[in-house]
Amino acid sequence: MAEQKSRRDFLNLLLGGGTLATLGAILYPTIKYITPPASGEANVTQLKLAFKRSDIEADPKKAKTFKFGRDLGIILITDTGELRALAARCTHLDCTVQNRPDLGILWCACHNGRYDYSGRNISGPPPRPLEQFAVNVVGEDIFVSREKA
């Protein structure tokens, strides 16, 4: 003998389904908004810069910034003519550092952090030195990598 469903059972089923659909409509977009998207960037170990040494020399600050994977880097020409590449994020609060050739330092404008051209923190609040990148020049091309050359 088949069990008959009552009108009350049908209404409970309808109310439960509507409640689940409402919760799903609220929670799904909320969770998608909170969760960061997957990064499409590959893990970079070496990078060919898009500019040449002559482009850096022509810059008034004698430096250029570049993107190294997710990180930001800065390449500059020292007083001795050497190319140096360093991380361009201050180790204090991740502000971008800039070259101050008039002072001979890398300077973080956020809290007056100062680094020498070797990346060592010389004054201000930065707790650590800047990460150094290896620089290789092949012809006119400049390659930057995380490993020491």
PDB file of N, CA, C and O in Angstrom, residues 57-90:
ATOM      1  N   GLU A  57      70.451  54.249 -18.584  1.00  0.00           N
ATOM      2  CA  GLU A  57      71.343  55.412 -18.542  1.00  0.00           C
ATOM      3  C   GLU A  57      70.606  56.690 -18.919  1.00  0.00           C
ATOM      4  O   GLU A  57      70.908  57.768 -18.416  1.00  0.00           O
ATOM      5  N   ALA A  58      69.617  56.574 -19.798  1.00  0.00           N
ATOM      6  CA  ALA A  58      68.876  57.759 -20.235  1.00  0.00           C
ATOM      7  C   ALA A  58      67.867  58.230 -19.186  1.00  0.00           C
ATOM      8  O   ALA A  58      67.437  59.380 -19.212  1.00  0.00           O
ATOM      9  N   ASP A  59      67.523  57.349 -18.253  1.00  0.00           N
ATOM     10  CA  ASP A  59      66.555  57.715 -17.213  1.00  0.00           C
ATOM     11  C   ASP A  59      67.207  58.706 -16.234  1.00  0.00           C
ATOM     12  O   ASP A  59      68.354  58.504 -15.832  1.00  0.00           O
ATOM     13  N   PRO A  60      66.516  59.775 -15.847  1.00  0.00           N
ATOM     14  CA  PRO A  60      67.115  60.744 -14.919  1.00  0.00           C
ATOM     15  C   PRO A  60      67.505  60.142 -13.569  1.00  0.00           C
ATOM     16  O   PRO A  60      68.449  60.607 -12.933  1.00  0.00           O
ATOM     17  N   LYS A  61      66.786  59.098 -13.125  1.00  0.00           N
ATOM     18  CA  LYS A  61      67.118  58.463 -11.847  1.00  0.00           C
ATOM     19  C   LYS A  61      68.085  57.307 -12.002  1.00  0.00           C
ATOM     20  O   LYS A  61      68.424  56.638 -11.029  1.00  0.00           O
ATOM     21  N   LYS A  62      68.502  57.033 -13.236  1.00  0.00           N
ATOM     22  CA  LYS A  62      69.447  55.944 -13.529  1.00  0.00           C
ATOM     23  C   LYS A  62      68.947  54.609 -12.985  1.00  0.00           C
ATOM     24  O   LYS A  62      69.723  53.782 -12.500  1.00  0.00           O
ATOM     25  N   ALA A  63      67.637  54.402 -13.055  1.00  0.00           N
ATOM     26  CA  ALA A  63      67.054  53.157 -12.569  1.00  0.00           C
ATOM     27  C   ALA A  63      65.734  52.893 -13.287  1.00  0.00           C
ATOM     28  O   ALA A  63      65.094  53.806 -13.786  1.00  0.00           O
ATOM     29  N   LYS A  64      65.379  51.636 -13.338  1.00  0.00           N
ATOM     30  CA  LYS A  64      64.094  51.211 -13.911  1.00  0.00           C
ATOM     31  C   LYS A  64      63.515  50.132 -13.006  1.00  0.00           C
ATOM     32  O   LYS A  64      64.255  49.346 -12.417  1.00  0.00           O
ATOM     33  N   THR A  65      62.215  50.091 -12.928  1.00  0.00           N
ATOM     34  CA  THR A  65      61.569  49.015 -12.185  1.00  0.00           C
ATOM     35  C   THR A  65      61.091  47.953 -13.162  1.00  0.00           C
ATOM     36  O   THR A  65      60.850  48.241 -14.335  1.00  0.00           O
ATOM     37  N   PHE A  66      61.001  46.747 -12.671  1.00  0.00           N
ATOM     38  CA  PHE A  66      60.527  45.641 -13.488  1.00  0.00           C
ATOM     39  C   PHE A  66      59.729  44.697 -12.612  1.00  0.00           C
ATOM     40  O   PHE A  66      59.852  44.699 -11.392  1.00  0.00           O
ATOM     41  N   LYS A  67      58.890  43.908 -13.263  1.00  0.00           N
ATOM     42  CA  LYS A  67      58.069  42.933 -12.556  1.00  0.00           C
ATOM     43  C   LYS A  67      58.756  41.583 -12.663  1.00  0.00           C
ATOM     44  O   LYS A  67      59.074  41.127 -13.764  1.00  0.00           O
ATOM     45  N   PHE A  68      59.004  40.961 -11.518  1.00  0.00           N
ATOM     46  CA  PHE A  68      59.655  39.655 -11.471  1.00  0.00           C
ATOM     47  C   PHE A  68      58.662  38.689 -10.852  1.00  0.00           C
ATOM     48  O   PHE A  68      58.597  38.547  -9.633  1.00  0.00           O
ATOM     49  N   GLY A  69      57.854  38.038 -11.686  1.00  0.00           N
ATOM     50  CA  GLY A  69      56.772  37.209 -11.160  1.00  0.00           C
ATOM     51  C   GLY A  69      55.769  38.102 -10.455  1.00  0.00           C
ATOM     52  O   GLY A  69      55.247  39.040 -11.031  1.00  0.00           O
ATOM     53  N   ARG A  70      55.545  37.842  -9.198  1.00  0.00           N
ATOM     54  CA  ARG A  70      54.648  38.691  -8.410  1.00  0.00           C
ATOM     55  C   ARG A  70      55.384  39.836  -7.746  1.00  0.00           C
ATOM     56  O   ARG A  70      54.772  40.736  -7.203  1.00  0.00           O
ATOM     57  N   ASP A  71      56.707  39.784  -7.746  1.00  0.00           N
ATOM     58  CA  ASP A  71      57.505  40.789  -7.053  1.00  0.00           C
ATOM     59  C   ASP A  71      57.851  41.944  -7.985  1.00  0.00           C
ATOM     60  O   ASP A  71      57.812  41.817  -9.201  1.00  0.00           O
ATOM     61  N   LEU A  72      58.216  43.046  -7.358  1.00  0.00           N
ATOM     62  CA  LEU A  72      58.661  44.220  -8.097  1.00  0.00           C
ATOM     63  C   LEU A  72      60.153  44.379  -7.836  1.00  0.00           C
ATOM     64  O   LEU A  72      60.614  44.266  -6.697  1.00  0.00           O
ATOM     65  N   GLY A  73      60.907  44.633  -8.891  1.00  0.00           N
ATOM     66  CA  GLY A  73      62.348  44.816  -8.753  1.00  0.00           C
ATOM     67  C   GLY A  73      62.772  46.159  -9.302  1.00  0.00           C
ATOM     68  O   GLY A  73      62.032  46.823 -10.026  1.00  0.00           O
ATOM     69  N   ILE A  74      63.972  46.553  -8.940  1.00  0.00           N
ATOM     70  CA  ILE A  74      64.543  47.789  -9.456  1.00  0.00           C
ATOM     71  C   ILE A  74      65.959  47.478  -9.925  1.00  0.00           C
ATOM     72  O   ILE A  74      66.703  46.761  -9.247  1.00  0.00           O
ATOM     73  N   ILE A  75      66.304  47.949 -11.104  1.00  0.00           N
ATOM     74  CA  ILE A  75      67.665  47.792 -11.616  1.00  0.00           C
ATOM     75  C   ILE A  75      68.239  49.184 -11.787  1.00  0.00           C
ATOM     76  O   ILE A  75      67.546  50.098 -12.231  1.00  0.00           O
ATOM     77  N   LEU A  76      69.478  49.329 -11.364  1.00  0.00           N
ATOM     78  CA  LEU A  76      70.084  50.655 -11.388  1.00  0.00           C
ATOM     79  C   LEU A  76      71.547  50.563 -11.775  1.00  0.00           C
ATOM     80  O   LEU A  76      72.147  49.486 -11.761  1.00  0.00           O
ATOM     81  N   ILE A  77      72.082  51.705 -12.119  1.00  0.00           N
ATOM     82  CA  ILE A  77      73.500  51.805 -12.452  1.00  0.00           C
ATOM     83  C   ILE A  77      74.179  52.518 -11.292  1.00  0.00           C
ATOM     84  O   ILE A  77      73.789  53.625 -10.909  1.00  0.00           O
ATOM     85  N   THR A  78      75.177  51.853 -10.711  1.00  0.00           N
ATOM     86  CA  THR A  78      75.879  52.457  -9.574  1.00  0.00           C
ATOM     87  C   THR A  78      76.873  53.510 -10.064  1.00  0.00           C
ATOM     88  O   THR A  78      77.065  53.681 -11.276  1.00  0.00           O
ATOM     89  N   ASP A  79      77.528  54.176  -9.130  1.00  0.00           N
ATOM     90  CA  ASP A  79      78.522  55.189  -9.477  1.00  0.00           C
ATOM     91  C   ASP A  79      79.705  54.594 -10.238  1.00  0.00           C
ATOM     92  O   ASP A  79      80.363  55.277 -11.012  1.00  0.00           O
ATOM     93  N   THR A  80      79.973  53.302  -9.997  1.00  0.00           N
ATOM     94  CA  THR A  80      81.087  52.641 -10.688  1.00  0.00           C
ATOM     95  C   THR A  80      80.672  52.087 -12.050  1.00  0.00           C
ATOM     96  O   THR A  80      81.473  51.468 -12.729  1.00  0.00           O
ATOM     97  N   GLY A  81      79.399  52.257 -12.441  1.00  0.00           N
ATOM     98  CA  GLY A  81      78.916  51.787 -13.729  1.00  0.00           C
ATOM     99  C   GLY A  81      78.389  50.368 -13.714  1.00  0.00           C
ATOM    100  O   GLY A  81      78.067  49.811 -14.760  1.00  0.00           O
ATOM    101  N   GLU A  82      78.280  49.767 -12.532  1.00  0.00           N
ATOM    102  CA  GLU A  82      77.792  48.396 -12.418  1.00  0.00           C
ATOM    103  C   GLU A  82      76.267  48.369 -12.402  1.00  0.00           C
ATOM    104  O   GLU A  82      75.624  49.249 -11.827  1.00  0.00           O
ATOM    105  N   LEU A  83      75.694  47.357 -13.038  1.00  0.00           N
ATOM    106  CA  LEU A  83      74.245  47.157 -12.976  1.00  0.00           C
ATOM    107  C   LEU A  83      73.913  46.330 -11.743  1.00  0.00           C
ATOM    108  O   LEU A  83      74.526  45.284 -11.509  1.00  0.00           O
ATOM    109  N   ARG A  84      72.969  46.785 -10.947  1.00  0.00           N
ATOM    110  CA  ARG A  84      72.516  46.037  -9.769  1.00  0.00           C
ATOM    111  C   ARG A  84      71.004  45.929  -9.817  1.00  0.00           C
ATOM    112  O   ARG A  84      70.316  46.892 -10.161  1.00  0.00           O
ATOM    113  N   ALA A  85      70.510  44.767  -9.458  1.00  0.00           N
ATOM    114  CA  ALA A  85      69.063  44.548  -9.395  1.00  0.00           C
ATOM    115  C   ALA A  85      68.702  44.115  -7.981  1.00  0.00           C
ATOM    116  O   ALA A  85      69.336  43.229  -7.405  1.00  0.00           O
ATOM    117  N   LEU A  86      67.693  44.749  -7.435  1.00  0.00           N
ATOM    118  CA  LEU A  86      67.239  44.481  -6.066  1.00  0.00           C
ATOM    119  C   LEU A  86      65.722  44.424  -6.048  1.00  0.00           C
ATOM    120  O   LEU A  86      65.055  44.950  -6.951  1.00  0.00           O
ATOM    121  N   ALA A  87      65.180  43.832  -5.007  1.00  0.00           N
ATOM    122  CA  ALA A  87      63.734  43.892  -4.810  1.00  0.00           C
ATOM    123  C   ALA A  87      63.361  45.346  -4.554  1.00  0.00           C
ATOM    124  O   ALA A  87      64.074  46.061  -3.856  1.00  0.00           O
ATOM    125  N   ALA A  88      62.265  45.784  -5.118  1.00  0.00           N
ATOM    126  CA  ALA A  88      61.883  47.189  -4.994  1.00  0.00           C
ATOM    127  C   ALA A  88      60.844  47.414  -3.904  1.00  0.00           C
ATOM    128  O   ALA A  88      60.280  48.491  -3.806  1.00  0.00           O
ATOM    129  N   ARG A  89      60.588  46.408  -3.086  1.00  0.00           N
ATOM    130  CA  ARG A  89      59.614  46.549  -1.995  1.00  0.00           C
ATOM    131  C   ARG A  89      60.372  46.724  -0.682  1.00  0.00           C
ATOM    132  O   ARG A  89      61.198  45.901  -0.319  1.00  0.00           O
ATOM    133  N   CYS A  90      60.056  47.789   0.006  1.00  0.00           N
ATOM    134  CA  CYS A  90      60.675  48.056   1.301  1.00  0.00           C
ATOM    135  C   CYS A  90      60.332  46.919   2.263  1.00  0.00           C
ATOM    136  O   CYS A  90      59.200  46.429   2.277  1.00  0.00           O
TER     137      CYS A  90
END
